[in-house]
CSV table of C-alpha atoms in Angstrom, one decimal:
chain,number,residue,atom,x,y,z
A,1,UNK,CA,4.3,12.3,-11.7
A,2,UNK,CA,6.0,13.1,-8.6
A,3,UNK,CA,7.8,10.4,-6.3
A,4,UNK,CA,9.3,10.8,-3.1
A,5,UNK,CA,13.1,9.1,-3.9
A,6,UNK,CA,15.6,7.9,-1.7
A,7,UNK,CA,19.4,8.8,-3.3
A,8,UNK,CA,21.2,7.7,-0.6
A,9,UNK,CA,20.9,5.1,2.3
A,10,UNK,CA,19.3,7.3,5.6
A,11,UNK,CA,19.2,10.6,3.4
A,12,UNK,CA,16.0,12.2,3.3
A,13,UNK,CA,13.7,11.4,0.7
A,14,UNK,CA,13.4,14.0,-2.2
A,15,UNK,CA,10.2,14.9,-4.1
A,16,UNK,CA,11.1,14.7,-7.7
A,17,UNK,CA,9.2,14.5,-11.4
A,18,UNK,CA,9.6,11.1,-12.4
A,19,UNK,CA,8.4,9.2,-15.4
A,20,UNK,CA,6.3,5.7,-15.2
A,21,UNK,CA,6.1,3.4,-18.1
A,22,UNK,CA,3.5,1.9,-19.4
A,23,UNK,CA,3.2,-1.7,-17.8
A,24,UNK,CA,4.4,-4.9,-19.6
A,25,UNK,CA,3.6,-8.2,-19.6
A,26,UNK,CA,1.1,-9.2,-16.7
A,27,UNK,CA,2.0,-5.9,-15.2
A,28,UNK,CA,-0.5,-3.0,-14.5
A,29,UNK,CA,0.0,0.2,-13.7
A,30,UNK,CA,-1.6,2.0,-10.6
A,31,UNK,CA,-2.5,5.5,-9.2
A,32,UNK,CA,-1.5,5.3,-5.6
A,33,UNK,CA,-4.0,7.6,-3.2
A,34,UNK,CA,-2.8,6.5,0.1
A,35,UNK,CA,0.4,5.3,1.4
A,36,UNK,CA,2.0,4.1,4.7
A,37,UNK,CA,5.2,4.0,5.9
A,38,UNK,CA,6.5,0.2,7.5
A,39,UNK,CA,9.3,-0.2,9.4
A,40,UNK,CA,10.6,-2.5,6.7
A,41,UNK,CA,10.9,0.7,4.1
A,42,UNK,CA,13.2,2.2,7.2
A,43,UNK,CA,15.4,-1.1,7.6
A,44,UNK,CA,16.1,-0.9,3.5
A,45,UNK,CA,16.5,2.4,4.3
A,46,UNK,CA,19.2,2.6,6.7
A,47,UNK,CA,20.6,-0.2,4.6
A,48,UNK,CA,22.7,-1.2,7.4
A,49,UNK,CA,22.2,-4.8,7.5
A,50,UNK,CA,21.9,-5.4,3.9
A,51,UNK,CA,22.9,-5.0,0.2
A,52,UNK,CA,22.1,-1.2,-0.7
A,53,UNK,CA,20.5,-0.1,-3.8
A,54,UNK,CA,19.8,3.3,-4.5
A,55,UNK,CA,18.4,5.8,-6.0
A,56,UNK,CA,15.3,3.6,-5.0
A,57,UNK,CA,11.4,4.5,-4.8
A,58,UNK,CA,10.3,3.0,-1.1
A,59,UNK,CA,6.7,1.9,-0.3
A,60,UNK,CA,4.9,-1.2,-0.1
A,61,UNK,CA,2.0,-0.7,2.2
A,62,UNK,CA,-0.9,1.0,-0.1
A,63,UNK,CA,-4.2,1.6,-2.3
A,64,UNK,CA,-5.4,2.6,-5.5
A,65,UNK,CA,-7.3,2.8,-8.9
A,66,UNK,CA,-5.5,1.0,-11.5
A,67,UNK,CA,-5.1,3.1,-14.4
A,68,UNK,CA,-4.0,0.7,-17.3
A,69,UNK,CA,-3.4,-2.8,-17.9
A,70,UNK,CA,-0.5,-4.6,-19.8
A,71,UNK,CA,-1.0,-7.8,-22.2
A,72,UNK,CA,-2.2,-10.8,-20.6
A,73,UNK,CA,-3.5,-9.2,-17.7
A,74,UNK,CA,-7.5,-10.7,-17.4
A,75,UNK,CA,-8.3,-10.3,-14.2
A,76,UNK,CA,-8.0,-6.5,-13.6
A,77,UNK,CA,-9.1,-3.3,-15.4
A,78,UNK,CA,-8.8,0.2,-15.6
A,79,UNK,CA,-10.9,1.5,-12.6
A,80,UNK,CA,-10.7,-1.2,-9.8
A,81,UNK,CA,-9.9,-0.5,-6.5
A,82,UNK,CA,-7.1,-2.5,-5.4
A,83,UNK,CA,-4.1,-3.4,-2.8
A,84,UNK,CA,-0.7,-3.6,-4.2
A,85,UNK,CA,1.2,-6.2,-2.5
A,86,UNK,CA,5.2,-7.0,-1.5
A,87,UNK,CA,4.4,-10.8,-2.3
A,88,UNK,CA,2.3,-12.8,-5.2
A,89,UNK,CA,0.2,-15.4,-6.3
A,90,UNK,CA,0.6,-16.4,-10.0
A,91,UNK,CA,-1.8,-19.4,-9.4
A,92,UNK,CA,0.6,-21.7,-11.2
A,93,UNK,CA,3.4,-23.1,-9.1
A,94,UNK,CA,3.0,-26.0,-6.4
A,95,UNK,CA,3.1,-23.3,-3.3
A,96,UNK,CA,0.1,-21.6,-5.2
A,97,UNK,CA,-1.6,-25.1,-5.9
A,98,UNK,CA,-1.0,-26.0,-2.3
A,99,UNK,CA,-3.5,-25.3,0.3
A,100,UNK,CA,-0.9,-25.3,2.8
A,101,UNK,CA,1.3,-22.2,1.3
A,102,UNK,CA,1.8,-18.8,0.5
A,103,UNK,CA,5.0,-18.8,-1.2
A,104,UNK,CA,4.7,-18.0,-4.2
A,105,UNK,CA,7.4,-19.2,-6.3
A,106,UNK,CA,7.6,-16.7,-8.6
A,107,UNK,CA,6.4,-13.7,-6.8
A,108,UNK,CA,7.7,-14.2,-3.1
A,109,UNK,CA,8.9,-11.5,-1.7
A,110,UNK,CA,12.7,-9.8,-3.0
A,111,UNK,CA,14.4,-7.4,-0.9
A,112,UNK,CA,17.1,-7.2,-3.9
A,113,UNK,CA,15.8,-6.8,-7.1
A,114,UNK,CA,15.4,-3.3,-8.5
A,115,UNK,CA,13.5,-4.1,-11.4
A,116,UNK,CA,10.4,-5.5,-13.0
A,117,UNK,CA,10.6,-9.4,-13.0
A,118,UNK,CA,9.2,-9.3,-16.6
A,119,UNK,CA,12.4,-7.7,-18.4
A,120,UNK,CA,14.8,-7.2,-15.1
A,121,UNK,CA,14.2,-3.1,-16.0
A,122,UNK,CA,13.2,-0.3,-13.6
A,123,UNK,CA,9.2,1.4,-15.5
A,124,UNK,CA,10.6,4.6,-13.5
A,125,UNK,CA,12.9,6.8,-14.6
A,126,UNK,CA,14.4,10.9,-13.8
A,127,UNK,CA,15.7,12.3,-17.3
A,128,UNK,CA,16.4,8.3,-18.8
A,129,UNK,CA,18.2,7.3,-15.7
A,130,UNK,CA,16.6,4.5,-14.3
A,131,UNK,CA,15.5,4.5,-10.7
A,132,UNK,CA,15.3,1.0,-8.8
A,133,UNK,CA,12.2,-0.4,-7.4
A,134,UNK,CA,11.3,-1.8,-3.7
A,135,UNK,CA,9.5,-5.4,-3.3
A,136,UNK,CA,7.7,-4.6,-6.5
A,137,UNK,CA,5.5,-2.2,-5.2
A,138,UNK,CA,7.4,1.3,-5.3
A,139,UNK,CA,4.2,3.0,-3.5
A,140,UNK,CA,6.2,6.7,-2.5
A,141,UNK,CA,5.1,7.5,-6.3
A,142,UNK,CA,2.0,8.9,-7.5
A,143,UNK,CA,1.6,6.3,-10.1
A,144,UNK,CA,3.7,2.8,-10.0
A,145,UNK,CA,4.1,-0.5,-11.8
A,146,UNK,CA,3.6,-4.0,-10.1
A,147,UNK,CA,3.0,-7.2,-11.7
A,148,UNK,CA,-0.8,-8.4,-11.4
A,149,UNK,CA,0.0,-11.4,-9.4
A,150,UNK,CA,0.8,-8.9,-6.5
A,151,UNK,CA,-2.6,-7.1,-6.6
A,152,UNK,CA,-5.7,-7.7,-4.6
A,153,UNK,CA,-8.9,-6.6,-6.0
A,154,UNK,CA,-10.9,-5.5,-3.4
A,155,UNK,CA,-14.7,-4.4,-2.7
A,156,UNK,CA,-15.0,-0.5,-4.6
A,157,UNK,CA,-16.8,0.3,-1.2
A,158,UNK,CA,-14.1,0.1,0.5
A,159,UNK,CA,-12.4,3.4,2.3
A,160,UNK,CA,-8.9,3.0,0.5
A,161,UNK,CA,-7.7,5.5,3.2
A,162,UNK,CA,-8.5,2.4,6.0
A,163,UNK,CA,-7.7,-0.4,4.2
A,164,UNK,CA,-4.2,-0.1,3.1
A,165,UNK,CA,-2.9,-1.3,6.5
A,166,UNK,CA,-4.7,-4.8,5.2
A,167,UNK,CA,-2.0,-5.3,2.5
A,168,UNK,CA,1.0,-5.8,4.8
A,169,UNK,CA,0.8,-5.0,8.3
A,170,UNK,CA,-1.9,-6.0,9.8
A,171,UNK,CA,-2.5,-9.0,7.4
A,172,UNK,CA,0.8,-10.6,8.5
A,173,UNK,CA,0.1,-9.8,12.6
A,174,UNK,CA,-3.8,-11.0,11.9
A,175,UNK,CA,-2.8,-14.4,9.8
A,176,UNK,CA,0.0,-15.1,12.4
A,177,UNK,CA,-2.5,-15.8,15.3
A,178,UNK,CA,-5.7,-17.0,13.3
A,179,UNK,CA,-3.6,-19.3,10.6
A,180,UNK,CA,-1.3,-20.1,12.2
A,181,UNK,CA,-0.8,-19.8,16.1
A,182,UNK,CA,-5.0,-20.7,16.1
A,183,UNK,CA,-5.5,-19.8,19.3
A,184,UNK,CA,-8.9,-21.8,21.3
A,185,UNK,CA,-11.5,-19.7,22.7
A,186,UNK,CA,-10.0,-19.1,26.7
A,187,UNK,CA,-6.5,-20.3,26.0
A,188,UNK,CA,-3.3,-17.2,26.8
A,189,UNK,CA,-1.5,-15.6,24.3
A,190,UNK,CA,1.6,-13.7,24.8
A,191,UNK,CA,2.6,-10.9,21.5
A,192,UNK,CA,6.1,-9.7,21.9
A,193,UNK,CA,6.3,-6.5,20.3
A,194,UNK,CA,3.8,-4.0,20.2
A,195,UNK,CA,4.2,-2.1,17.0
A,196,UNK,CA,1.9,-2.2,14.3
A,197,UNK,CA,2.4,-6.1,13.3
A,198,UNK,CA,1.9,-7.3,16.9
A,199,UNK,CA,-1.1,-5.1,18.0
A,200,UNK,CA,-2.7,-6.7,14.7
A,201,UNK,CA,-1.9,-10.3,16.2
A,202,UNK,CA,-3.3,-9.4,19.5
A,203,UNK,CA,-6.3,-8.2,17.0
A,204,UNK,CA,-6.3,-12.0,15.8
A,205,UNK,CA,-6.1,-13.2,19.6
A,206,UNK,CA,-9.1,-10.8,20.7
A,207,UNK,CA,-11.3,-12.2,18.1
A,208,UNK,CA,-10.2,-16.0,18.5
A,209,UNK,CA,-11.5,-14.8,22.3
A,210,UNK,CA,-8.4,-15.5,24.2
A,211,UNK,CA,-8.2,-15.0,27.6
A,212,UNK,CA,-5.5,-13.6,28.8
A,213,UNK,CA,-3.1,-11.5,25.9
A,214,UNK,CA,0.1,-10.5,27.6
A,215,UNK,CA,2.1,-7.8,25.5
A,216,UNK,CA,5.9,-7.4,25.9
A,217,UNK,CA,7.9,-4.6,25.0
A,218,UNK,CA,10.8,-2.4,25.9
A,219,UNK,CA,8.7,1.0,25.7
A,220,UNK,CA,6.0,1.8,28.2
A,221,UNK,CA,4.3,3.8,26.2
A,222,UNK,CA,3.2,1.2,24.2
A,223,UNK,CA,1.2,-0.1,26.8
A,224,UNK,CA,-1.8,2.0,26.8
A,225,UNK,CA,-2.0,2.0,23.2
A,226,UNK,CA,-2.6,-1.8,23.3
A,227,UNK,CA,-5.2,-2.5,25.6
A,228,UNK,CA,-7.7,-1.1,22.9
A,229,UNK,CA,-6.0,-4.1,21.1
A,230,UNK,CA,-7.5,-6.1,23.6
A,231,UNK,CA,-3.9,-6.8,25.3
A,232,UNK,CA,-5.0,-7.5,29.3
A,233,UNK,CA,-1.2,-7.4,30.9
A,234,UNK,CA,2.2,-6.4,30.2
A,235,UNK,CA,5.7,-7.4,30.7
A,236,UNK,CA,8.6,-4.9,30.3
A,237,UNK,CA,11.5,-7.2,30.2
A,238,UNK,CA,13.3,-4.2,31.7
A,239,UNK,CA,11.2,-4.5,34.7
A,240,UNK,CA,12.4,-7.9,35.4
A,241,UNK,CA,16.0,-9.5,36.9
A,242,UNK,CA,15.0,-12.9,35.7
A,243,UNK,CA,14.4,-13.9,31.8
A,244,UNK,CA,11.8,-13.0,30.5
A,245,UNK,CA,10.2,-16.6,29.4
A,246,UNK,CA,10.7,-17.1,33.3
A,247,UNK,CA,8.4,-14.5,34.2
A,248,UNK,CA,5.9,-15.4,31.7
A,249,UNK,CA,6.1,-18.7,33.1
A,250,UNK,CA,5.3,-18.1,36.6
A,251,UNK,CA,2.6,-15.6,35.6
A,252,UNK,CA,0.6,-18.0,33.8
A,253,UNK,CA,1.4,-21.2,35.7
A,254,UNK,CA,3.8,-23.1,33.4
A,255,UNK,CA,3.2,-21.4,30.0
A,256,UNK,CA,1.1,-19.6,27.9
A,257,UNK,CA,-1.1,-21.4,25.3
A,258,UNK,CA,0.6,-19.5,22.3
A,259,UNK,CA,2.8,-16.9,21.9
A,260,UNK,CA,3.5,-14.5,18.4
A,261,UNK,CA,6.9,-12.4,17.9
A,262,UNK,CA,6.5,-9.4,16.1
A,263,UNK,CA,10.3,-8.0,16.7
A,264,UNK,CA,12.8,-9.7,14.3
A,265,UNK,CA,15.6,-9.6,17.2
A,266,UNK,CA,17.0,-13.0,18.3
A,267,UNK,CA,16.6,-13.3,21.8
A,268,UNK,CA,12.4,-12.5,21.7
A,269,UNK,CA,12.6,-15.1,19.0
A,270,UNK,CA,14.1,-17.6,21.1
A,271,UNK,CA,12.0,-16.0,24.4
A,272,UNK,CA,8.5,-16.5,22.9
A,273,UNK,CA,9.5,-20.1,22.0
A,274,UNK,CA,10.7,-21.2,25.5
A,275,UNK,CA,7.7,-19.2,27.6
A,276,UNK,CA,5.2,-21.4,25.8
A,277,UNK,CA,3.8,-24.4,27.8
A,278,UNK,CA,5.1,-27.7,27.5
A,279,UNK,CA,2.5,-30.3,25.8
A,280,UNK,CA,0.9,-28.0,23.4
A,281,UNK,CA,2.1,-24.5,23.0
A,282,UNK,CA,2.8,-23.3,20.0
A,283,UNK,CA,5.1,-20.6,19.3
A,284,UNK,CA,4.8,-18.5,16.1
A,285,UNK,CA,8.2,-15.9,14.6
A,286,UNK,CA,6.7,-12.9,12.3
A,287,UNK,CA,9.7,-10.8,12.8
A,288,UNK,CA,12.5,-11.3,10.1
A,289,UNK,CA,15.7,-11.5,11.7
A,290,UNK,CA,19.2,-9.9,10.6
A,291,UNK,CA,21.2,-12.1,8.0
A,292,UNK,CA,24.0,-13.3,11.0
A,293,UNK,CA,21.6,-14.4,13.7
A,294,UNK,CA,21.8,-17.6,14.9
A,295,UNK,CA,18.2,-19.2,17.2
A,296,UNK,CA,19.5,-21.3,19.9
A,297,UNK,CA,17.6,-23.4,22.3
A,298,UNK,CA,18.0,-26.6,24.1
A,299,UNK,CA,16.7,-30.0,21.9
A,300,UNK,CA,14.4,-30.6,25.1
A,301,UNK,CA,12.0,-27.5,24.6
A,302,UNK,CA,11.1,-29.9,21.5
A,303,UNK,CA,10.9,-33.3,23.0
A,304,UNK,CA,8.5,-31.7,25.6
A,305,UNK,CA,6.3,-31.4,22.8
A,306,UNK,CA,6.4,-27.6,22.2
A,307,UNK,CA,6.0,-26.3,18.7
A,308,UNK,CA,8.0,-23.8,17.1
A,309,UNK,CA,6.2,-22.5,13.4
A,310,UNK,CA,7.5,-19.7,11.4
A,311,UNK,CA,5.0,-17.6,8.9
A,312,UNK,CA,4.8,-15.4,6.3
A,313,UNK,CA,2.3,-12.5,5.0
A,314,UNK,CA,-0.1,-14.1,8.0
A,315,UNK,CA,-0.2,-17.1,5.6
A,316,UNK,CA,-2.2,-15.2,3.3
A,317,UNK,CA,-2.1,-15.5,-0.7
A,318,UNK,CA,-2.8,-12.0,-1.9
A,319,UNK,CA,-5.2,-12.6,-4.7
A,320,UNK,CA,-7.1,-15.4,-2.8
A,321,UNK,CA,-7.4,-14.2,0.6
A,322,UNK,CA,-7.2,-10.5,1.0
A,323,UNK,CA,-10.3,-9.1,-0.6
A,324,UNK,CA,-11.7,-11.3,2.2
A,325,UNK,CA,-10.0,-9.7,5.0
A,326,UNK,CA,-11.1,-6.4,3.7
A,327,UNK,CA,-14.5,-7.7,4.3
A,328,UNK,CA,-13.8,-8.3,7.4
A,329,UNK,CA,-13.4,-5.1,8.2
A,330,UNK,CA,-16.8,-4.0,5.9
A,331,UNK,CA,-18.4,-6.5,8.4
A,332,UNK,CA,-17.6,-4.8,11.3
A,333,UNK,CA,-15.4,-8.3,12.5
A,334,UNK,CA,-12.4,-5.8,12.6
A,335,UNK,CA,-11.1,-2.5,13.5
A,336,UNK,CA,-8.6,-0.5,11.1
A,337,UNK,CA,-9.0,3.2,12.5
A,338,UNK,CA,-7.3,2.6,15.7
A,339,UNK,CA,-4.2,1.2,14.0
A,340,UNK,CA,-3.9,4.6,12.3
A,341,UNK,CA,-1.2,7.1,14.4
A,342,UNK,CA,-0.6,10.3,12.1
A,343,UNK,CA,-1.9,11.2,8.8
A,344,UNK,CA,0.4,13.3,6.5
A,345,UNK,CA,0.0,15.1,2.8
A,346,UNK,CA,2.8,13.2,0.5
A,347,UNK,CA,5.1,16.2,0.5
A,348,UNK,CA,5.7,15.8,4.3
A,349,UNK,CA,6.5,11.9,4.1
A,350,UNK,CA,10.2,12.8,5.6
A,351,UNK,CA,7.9,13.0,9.2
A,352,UNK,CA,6.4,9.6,8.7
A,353,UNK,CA,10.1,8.7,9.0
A,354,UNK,CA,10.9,11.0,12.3
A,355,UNK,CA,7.6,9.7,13.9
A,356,UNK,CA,9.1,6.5,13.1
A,357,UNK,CA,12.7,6.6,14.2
A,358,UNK,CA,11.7,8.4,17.0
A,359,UNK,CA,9.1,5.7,18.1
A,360,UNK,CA,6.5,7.9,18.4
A,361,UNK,CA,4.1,5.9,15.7
C-alpha cells in the first residue's frame, strides 16, 4: 500500500509502495481512512531535541476499519471501527488495575522504539528493508500494525472523519480539565496555549461551566479562533512588562481557580503554576517538556497550599474510556468540527506540515 515516509529528519515526506505484515501476537492490522497531523509527529520530525530514527512512518492521531486480527486477539474483529492509539491498556498490570492511572506498564507511550513490542521488528518494509515505526501507530500508511491494547473500539456510527481528533488531541486537552484540573461550576480557568490541545481543555472548562477562561498565547491570531472554544479573555504575554502570573493575578483578584498548560516550554510551566490562587488552585502541565529543562519555583507557592499535578492522555485509558468520549460527541455534549482547520487528500500531506510550521493550523 502506499505510505507517506520520512528518510531523513525535516526532509519532506515521500509517498512510497510499502509492504505491511500480517499482525502477530495481540496485534491487528488496520486500514487507516483519516489521518491528522500533531505537532508531536513535527517535534520527532525535526528530531532536534531527541534520538533520531529514520526512515520512519509518522502518524498517531487516526481511524479505521481493522482488516485482520493476529492470535490472541478477542476483543476486536475484522470490520470494527476503531481509534488507534500512541498509549495502551493491557488490562493486566497495577496502573491498569488502578482506578487512579493510565500508565500502562506495558503499553505507555515510546518515543524510541521502532518496532513492534511483540518481536522488537518493524511489520513495514520497502523491497526487505525495514522501515521504523512511530508510538506504535505508524498512521501516514494506508494500512498499519498496532498492538490491540492500543485500539479503541468505537460506536460504527460514528463519522471516522470527526472522531480521529478524540484519539490524541483533544482527549488529552478534554481529560486535563475534567479529570484532572475538575474545575467547579463558576470558578476561572486560565489555558496557556491555544493550539489544538489547549482549545480542547478550554472545551473541558466550557462544559465544567467555568466562568471566566482566560487564554494565553504569543500569536494574536489565535484569539479569535478560541472564543468559539468558549475562552472569554486573553493575555499576550507580549503585551505585558510584568510576568505574566502577575497579570493574571491582578486580573482575577489573587488567582485563578485552575490553570492548564498546553505548551511544553518551561517558563508557561512554571507561569501557570504560580498565577493560580493560593488555598486551592490547582495547576495542571499537558505540555511535555524538552529533555534538559529544569521547573523552578519557590518551596512557598506549595506551603500556601497550591497544587501542582501533571497528566497524561487527559487521564484516559484507551480501551476503557474513549469509546465513551466518542459518545460524547454522538450526544451532542461536544463539538469536533470546529477543531478541524484544513482537510487534505494523502498525497498532499507535506502541506499539513507547512500549515503547521507556519502556524497557520
Amino acid at each position: 500500500c502506499k505510505a507517506a515516509v520520512a528518510w531523513e529528519a525535516g526532509k519532506p515526506l515521500v509517498m512510497e509502495e510499502v509492504e505491511v505484515a500480517p499482525p502477530q501476537k495481540h496485534e491487528v492490522r488496520i486500514k487507516i481512512l483519516f489521518t491528522s497531523l500533531c505537532h508531536t509527529d513535527v517535534y520527532f520530525w525535526e528530531a532536534k531535541g531527541q534520538t533520531p530514527l529514520f526512515p520512519r512512518i509518522f502518524g498517531h492521531e487516526a481511524g479505521g476499519i481493522v482488516e485482520s486480527v493476529g492470535e490472541g486477539v478477542t476483543d476486536l474483529q475484522p470490520g470494527d471501527h476503531v481509534l488507534p492509539i500512541f498509549t495502551g491498556e493491557c488490562g493486566d498490570c497495577p496502573h491498569c488495575h488502578s482506578e487512579e492511572s493510565n500508565m500502562c506498564d506495558l503499553l505507555r507511550i515510546n518515543t524510541e522504539r521502532g518496532g513492534m513490542i511483540h518481536d522488537g521488528e518493524s511489520r513495514f518494509s520497502i523491497n526487505g528493508k525495514p522501515i521504523h515505526h512511530f508510538l506504535g501507530t505508524s498512521t501516514f500508511s494506508e494500512y498499519t500494525v498496532v498492538h490491540s491494547g492500543q485500539v479503541a473500539k468505537i460506536n460504527p456510527d460514528a463519522p471516522l472523519d470527526k472522531v480521529w481528533i478524540v484519539s490524541c488531541g483533544l482527549s488529552s486537552g478534554l481529560g486535563a480539565t475534567l479529570n484532572v484540573a475538575k474545575p467547579k461550576k463558576g470558578q476561572s480557568v486560565a489555558i496557556f496555549g491555544l493550539g489544538a490541545v489547549g482549545l480542547a481543555a478550554a472545551e473541558g472548562a466550557r462544559i465544567a461551566g467555568a466562568s471566566r477562561i482566560i487564554g494565553v498565547d504569543l500569536n494574536p491570531q489565535r484569539f479569535d479562533q478560541a472564543k468559539e472554544f468558549g475562552v472569554t479573555e486573553f493575555v499576550n504575554p507580549r503585551d505585558h512588562d510584568k510576568p505574566v502570573q502577575q497579570v493574571i493575578a491582578e486580573m482575577t483578584n489573587g488567582g485563578v481557580d485552575r490553570s492548564v498548560e498546553c505548551t511544553g516550554s518551561v517558563q508557561p510551566m512554571i507561569q501557570a503554576f504560580e498565577c493560580v490562587h493560593d488555598g486551592w488552585g490547582v495547576a495542571v502541565l499537558v505540555g511535555v517538556p524538552s529533555k534538559d529543562d529544569a521547573f523552578k519555583t519557590h518551596p512557598m507557592n506549595f506551603l500556601n497550599e497550591r497544587t501542582l499535578k501533571g497528566t497524561f492522555f487527559g487521564n484516559y485509558k484507551p480501551k476503557t474510556d474513549i469509546p465513551g468520549v466518542v459518545e460524547k460527541y454522538m450526544n451532542k455534549e461536544l463539538e469536533l468540527e470546529k477543531f478541524i482547520t484544513h482537510t487534505l487528500p494523502f498525497s498532499e500531506i507535506n502541506k499539513a506540515f507547512d500549515y503547521m510550521l507556519k502556524g497557520e493550523s
